[in-house]
CSV table of C-alpha atoms and ligand atoms in Angstrom, one decimal:
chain,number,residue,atom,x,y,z
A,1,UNK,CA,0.0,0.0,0.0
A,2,UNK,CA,1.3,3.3,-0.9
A,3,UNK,CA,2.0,6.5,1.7
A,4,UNK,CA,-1.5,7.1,3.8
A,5,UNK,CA,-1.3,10.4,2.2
A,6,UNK,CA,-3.6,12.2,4.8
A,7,UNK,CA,-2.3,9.6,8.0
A,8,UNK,CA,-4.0,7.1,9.4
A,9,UNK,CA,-7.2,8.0,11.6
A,10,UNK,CA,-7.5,10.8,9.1
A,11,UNK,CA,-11.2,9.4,8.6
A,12,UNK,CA,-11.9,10.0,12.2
A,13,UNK,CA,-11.0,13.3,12.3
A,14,UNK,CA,-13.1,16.6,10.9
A,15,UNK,CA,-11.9,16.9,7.4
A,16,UNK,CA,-13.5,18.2,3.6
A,17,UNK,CA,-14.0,14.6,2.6
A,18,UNK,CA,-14.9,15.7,-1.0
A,19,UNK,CA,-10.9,15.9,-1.1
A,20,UNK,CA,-10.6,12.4,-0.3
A,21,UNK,CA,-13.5,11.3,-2.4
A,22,UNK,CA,-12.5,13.4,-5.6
A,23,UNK,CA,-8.6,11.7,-5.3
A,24,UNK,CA,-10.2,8.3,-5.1
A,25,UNK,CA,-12.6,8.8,-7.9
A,26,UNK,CA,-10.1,10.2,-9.9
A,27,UNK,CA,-7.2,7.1,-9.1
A,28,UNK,CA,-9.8,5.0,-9.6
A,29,UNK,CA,-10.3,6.0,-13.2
A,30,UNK,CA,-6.9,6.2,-13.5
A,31,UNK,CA,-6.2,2.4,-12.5
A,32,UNK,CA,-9.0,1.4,-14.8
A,33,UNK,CA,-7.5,2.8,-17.9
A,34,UNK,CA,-4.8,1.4,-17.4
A,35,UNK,CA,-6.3,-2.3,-16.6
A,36,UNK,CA,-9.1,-1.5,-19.6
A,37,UNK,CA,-12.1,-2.6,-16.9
A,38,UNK,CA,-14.5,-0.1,-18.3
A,39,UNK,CA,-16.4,1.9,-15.7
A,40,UNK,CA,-20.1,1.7,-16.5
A,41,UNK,CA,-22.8,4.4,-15.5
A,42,UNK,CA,-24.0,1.8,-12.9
A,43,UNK,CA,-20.2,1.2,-11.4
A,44,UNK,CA,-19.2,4.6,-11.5
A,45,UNK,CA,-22.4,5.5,-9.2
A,46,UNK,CA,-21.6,2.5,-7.2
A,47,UNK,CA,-18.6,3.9,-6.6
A,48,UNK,CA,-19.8,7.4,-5.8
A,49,UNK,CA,-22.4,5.9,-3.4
A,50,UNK,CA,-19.7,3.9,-1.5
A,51,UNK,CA,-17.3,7.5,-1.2
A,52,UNK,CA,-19.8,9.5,0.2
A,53,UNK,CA,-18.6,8.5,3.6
A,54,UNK,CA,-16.0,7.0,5.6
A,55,UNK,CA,-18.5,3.9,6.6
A,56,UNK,CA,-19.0,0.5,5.0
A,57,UNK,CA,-22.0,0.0,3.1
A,58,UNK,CA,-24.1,-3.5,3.1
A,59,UNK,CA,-25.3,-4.6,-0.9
A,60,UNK,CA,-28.5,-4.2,0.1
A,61,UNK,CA,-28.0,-0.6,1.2
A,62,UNK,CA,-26.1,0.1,-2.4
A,63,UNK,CA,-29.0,-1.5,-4.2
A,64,UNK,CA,-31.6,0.5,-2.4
A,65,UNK,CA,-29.7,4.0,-3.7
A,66,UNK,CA,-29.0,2.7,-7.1
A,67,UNK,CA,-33.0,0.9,-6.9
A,68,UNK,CA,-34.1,4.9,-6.2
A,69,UNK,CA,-31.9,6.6,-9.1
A,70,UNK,CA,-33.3,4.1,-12.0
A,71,UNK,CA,-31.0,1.7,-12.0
A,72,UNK,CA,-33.1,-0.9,-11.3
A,73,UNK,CA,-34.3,-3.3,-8.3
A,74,UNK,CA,-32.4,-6.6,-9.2
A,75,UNK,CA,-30.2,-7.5,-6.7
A,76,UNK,CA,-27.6,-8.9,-9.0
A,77,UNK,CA,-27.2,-5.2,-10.6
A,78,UNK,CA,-25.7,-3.9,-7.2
A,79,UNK,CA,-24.2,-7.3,-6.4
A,80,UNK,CA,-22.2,-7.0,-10.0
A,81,UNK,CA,-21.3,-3.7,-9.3
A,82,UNK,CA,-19.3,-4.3,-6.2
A,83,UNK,CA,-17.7,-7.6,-7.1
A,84,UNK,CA,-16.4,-5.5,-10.6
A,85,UNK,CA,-14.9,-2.9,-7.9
A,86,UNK,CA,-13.6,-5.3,-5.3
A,87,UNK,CA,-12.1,-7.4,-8.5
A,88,UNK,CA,-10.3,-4.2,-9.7
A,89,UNK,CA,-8.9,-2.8,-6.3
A,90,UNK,CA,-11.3,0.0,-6.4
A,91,UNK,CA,-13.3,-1.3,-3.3
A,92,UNK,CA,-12.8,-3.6,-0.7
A,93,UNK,CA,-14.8,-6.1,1.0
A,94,UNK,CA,-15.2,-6.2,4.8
A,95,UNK,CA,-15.5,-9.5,6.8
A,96,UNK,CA,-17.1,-8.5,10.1
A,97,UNK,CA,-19.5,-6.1,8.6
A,98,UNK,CA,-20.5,-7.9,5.0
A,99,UNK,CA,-20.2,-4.5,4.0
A,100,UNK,CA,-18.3,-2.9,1.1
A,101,UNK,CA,-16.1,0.5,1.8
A,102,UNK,CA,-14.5,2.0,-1.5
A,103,UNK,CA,-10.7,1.8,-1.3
A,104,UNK,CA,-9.4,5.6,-0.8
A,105,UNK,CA,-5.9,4.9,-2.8
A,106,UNK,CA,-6.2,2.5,-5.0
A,107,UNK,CA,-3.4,3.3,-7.2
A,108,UNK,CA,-1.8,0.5,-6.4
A,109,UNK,CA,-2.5,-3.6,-5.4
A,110,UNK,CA,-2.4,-3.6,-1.3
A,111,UNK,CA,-3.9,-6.0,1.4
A,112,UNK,CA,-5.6,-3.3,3.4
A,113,UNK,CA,-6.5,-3.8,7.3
A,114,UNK,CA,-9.3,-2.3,8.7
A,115,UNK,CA,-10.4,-0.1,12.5
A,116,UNK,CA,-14.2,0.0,12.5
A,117,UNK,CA,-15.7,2.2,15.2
A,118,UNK,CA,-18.6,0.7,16.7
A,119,UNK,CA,-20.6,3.1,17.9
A,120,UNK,CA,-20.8,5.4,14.1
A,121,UNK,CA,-19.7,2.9,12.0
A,122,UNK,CA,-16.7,5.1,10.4
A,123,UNK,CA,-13.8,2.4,9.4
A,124,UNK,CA,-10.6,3.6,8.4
A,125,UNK,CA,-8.7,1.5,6.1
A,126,UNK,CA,-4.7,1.4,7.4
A,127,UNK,CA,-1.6,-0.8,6.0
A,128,UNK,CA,-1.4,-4.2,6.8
A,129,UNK,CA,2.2,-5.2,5.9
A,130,UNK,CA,3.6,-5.3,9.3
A,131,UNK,CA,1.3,-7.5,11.0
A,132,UNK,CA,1.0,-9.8,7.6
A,133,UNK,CA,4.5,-10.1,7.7
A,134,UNK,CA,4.8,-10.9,11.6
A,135,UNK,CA,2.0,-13.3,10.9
A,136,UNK,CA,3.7,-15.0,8.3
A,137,UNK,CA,6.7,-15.3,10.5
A,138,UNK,CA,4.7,-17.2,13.0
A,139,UNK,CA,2.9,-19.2,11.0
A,140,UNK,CA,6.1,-20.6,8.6
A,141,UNK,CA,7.2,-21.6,12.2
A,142,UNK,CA,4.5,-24.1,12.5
A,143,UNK,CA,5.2,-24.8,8.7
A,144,UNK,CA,1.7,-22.9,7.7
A,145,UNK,CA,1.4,-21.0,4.4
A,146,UNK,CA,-0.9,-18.0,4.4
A,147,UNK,CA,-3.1,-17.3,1.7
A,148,UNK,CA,-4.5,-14.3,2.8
A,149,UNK,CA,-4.9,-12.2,6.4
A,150,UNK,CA,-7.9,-10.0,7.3
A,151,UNK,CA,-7.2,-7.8,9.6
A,152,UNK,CA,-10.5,-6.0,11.0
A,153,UNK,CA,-10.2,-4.2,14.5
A,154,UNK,CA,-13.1,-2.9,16.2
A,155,UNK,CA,-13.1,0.0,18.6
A,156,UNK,CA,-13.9,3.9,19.4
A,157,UNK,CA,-12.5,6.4,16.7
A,158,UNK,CA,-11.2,9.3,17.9
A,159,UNK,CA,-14.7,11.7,17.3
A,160,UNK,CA,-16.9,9.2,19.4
A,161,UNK,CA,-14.0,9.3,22.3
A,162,UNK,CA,-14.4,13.1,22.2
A,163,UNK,CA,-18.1,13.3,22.3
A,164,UNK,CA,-18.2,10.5,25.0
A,165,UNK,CA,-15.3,12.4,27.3
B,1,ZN,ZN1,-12.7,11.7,3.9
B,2,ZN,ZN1,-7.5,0.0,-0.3
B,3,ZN,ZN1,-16.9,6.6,16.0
C-alpha cells in the first residue's frame, strides 16, 4: 500500500472529505485505464455511493440507492457492481460487517487492514504489511502458508471518544 497520504485516523478526524473522495474517484479512473475494466454508469455510481462516507455500506443498502436513481431493483445489478470494484482494487470487502467500503488509494494492489468504530460505524482503512508479515513469520514456524490475512479491528474512533469524554 502506498504512503497514507492524509495519515491514518485521518477518517476519524473533521476533514473536507470531497478531497478524499475526488482523489479516489479520480485514481480510480486512473487504474481502470490502465487495466481497460470499463467503468459503467451503474459502477461509476456504485462507486460514488460507497465515497460519500468514511463507513462500509451493506449490498443491500447500495442497491436501495442505485434501486431509487433508476438503475433498477435486481439484486444482481448492485451485487455485479461491487464484485467488478472489489475485482479491480477499487473497493474492498469487509468481513465482520459484509459491507463494502470503496478503497481511498487504489493506485496500487495492497492488502488493506481495517479499525471500524462501533458506535458510528466510520472504518478507516490502514496498512497491513507489518502484522501480515509478523504473521507469516509465526505461521512458517509451524510450517503454515498463508493465503490471505484479514485484519479488521473494532473499537472507538477518535470523534466518538471526544463526544463520550
Ligand atoms: Zn474523507
Ligand atoms: Zn484500499
Ligand atoms: Zn466513531
Amino acid at each position: 500500500m502506498p504512503e497514507n497520504p492524509d495519515g491514518i485516523g485521518a477518517a476519524f478526524a473533521p476533514h473536507d472529505h470531497s478531497h478524499c473522495s475526488s482523489r479516489a474517484l479520480n485514481d480510480a479512473t486512473e487504474r481502470l485505464a490502465t487495466e481497460g475494466g470499463r467503468l459503467t454508469p451503474v459502477r461509476r455510481r456504485t462507486l460514488e455511493i460507497l465515497l460519500e462516507s468514511h463507513r462500509a455500506m451493506g449490498a443491500y443498502e447500495v442497491l436501495d440507492r442505485l434501486a431509487a436513481e433508476g438503475f433498477g431493483r435486481q439484486p444482481p445489478v448492485a451485487y455485479r457492481a461491487l464484485e467488478f470494484l472489489v475485482q479491480h482494487g477499487l473497493a474492498h470487502r469487509l468481513q465482520r460487517l459484509n459491507a463494502f467500503a470503496a478503497c481511498l488509494h487504489p493506485g496500487a494492489d495492497h492488502q488493506p487492514a481495517f479499525l471500524i468504530c462501533s458506535e458510528c460505524d466510520r472504518i478507516a482503512e490502514v496498512p497491513s504489511g507489518p502484522m501480515r508479515d509478523a504473521l507469516g513469520d509465526v505461521a512458517s514456524g509451524a510450517g503454515f502458508v498463508v493465503d490471505r490475512v484479514t485484519v479488521e479491528a473494532v473499537g472507538t474512533c477518535a470523534i466518538c471518544a471526544e463526544a463520550r469524554a
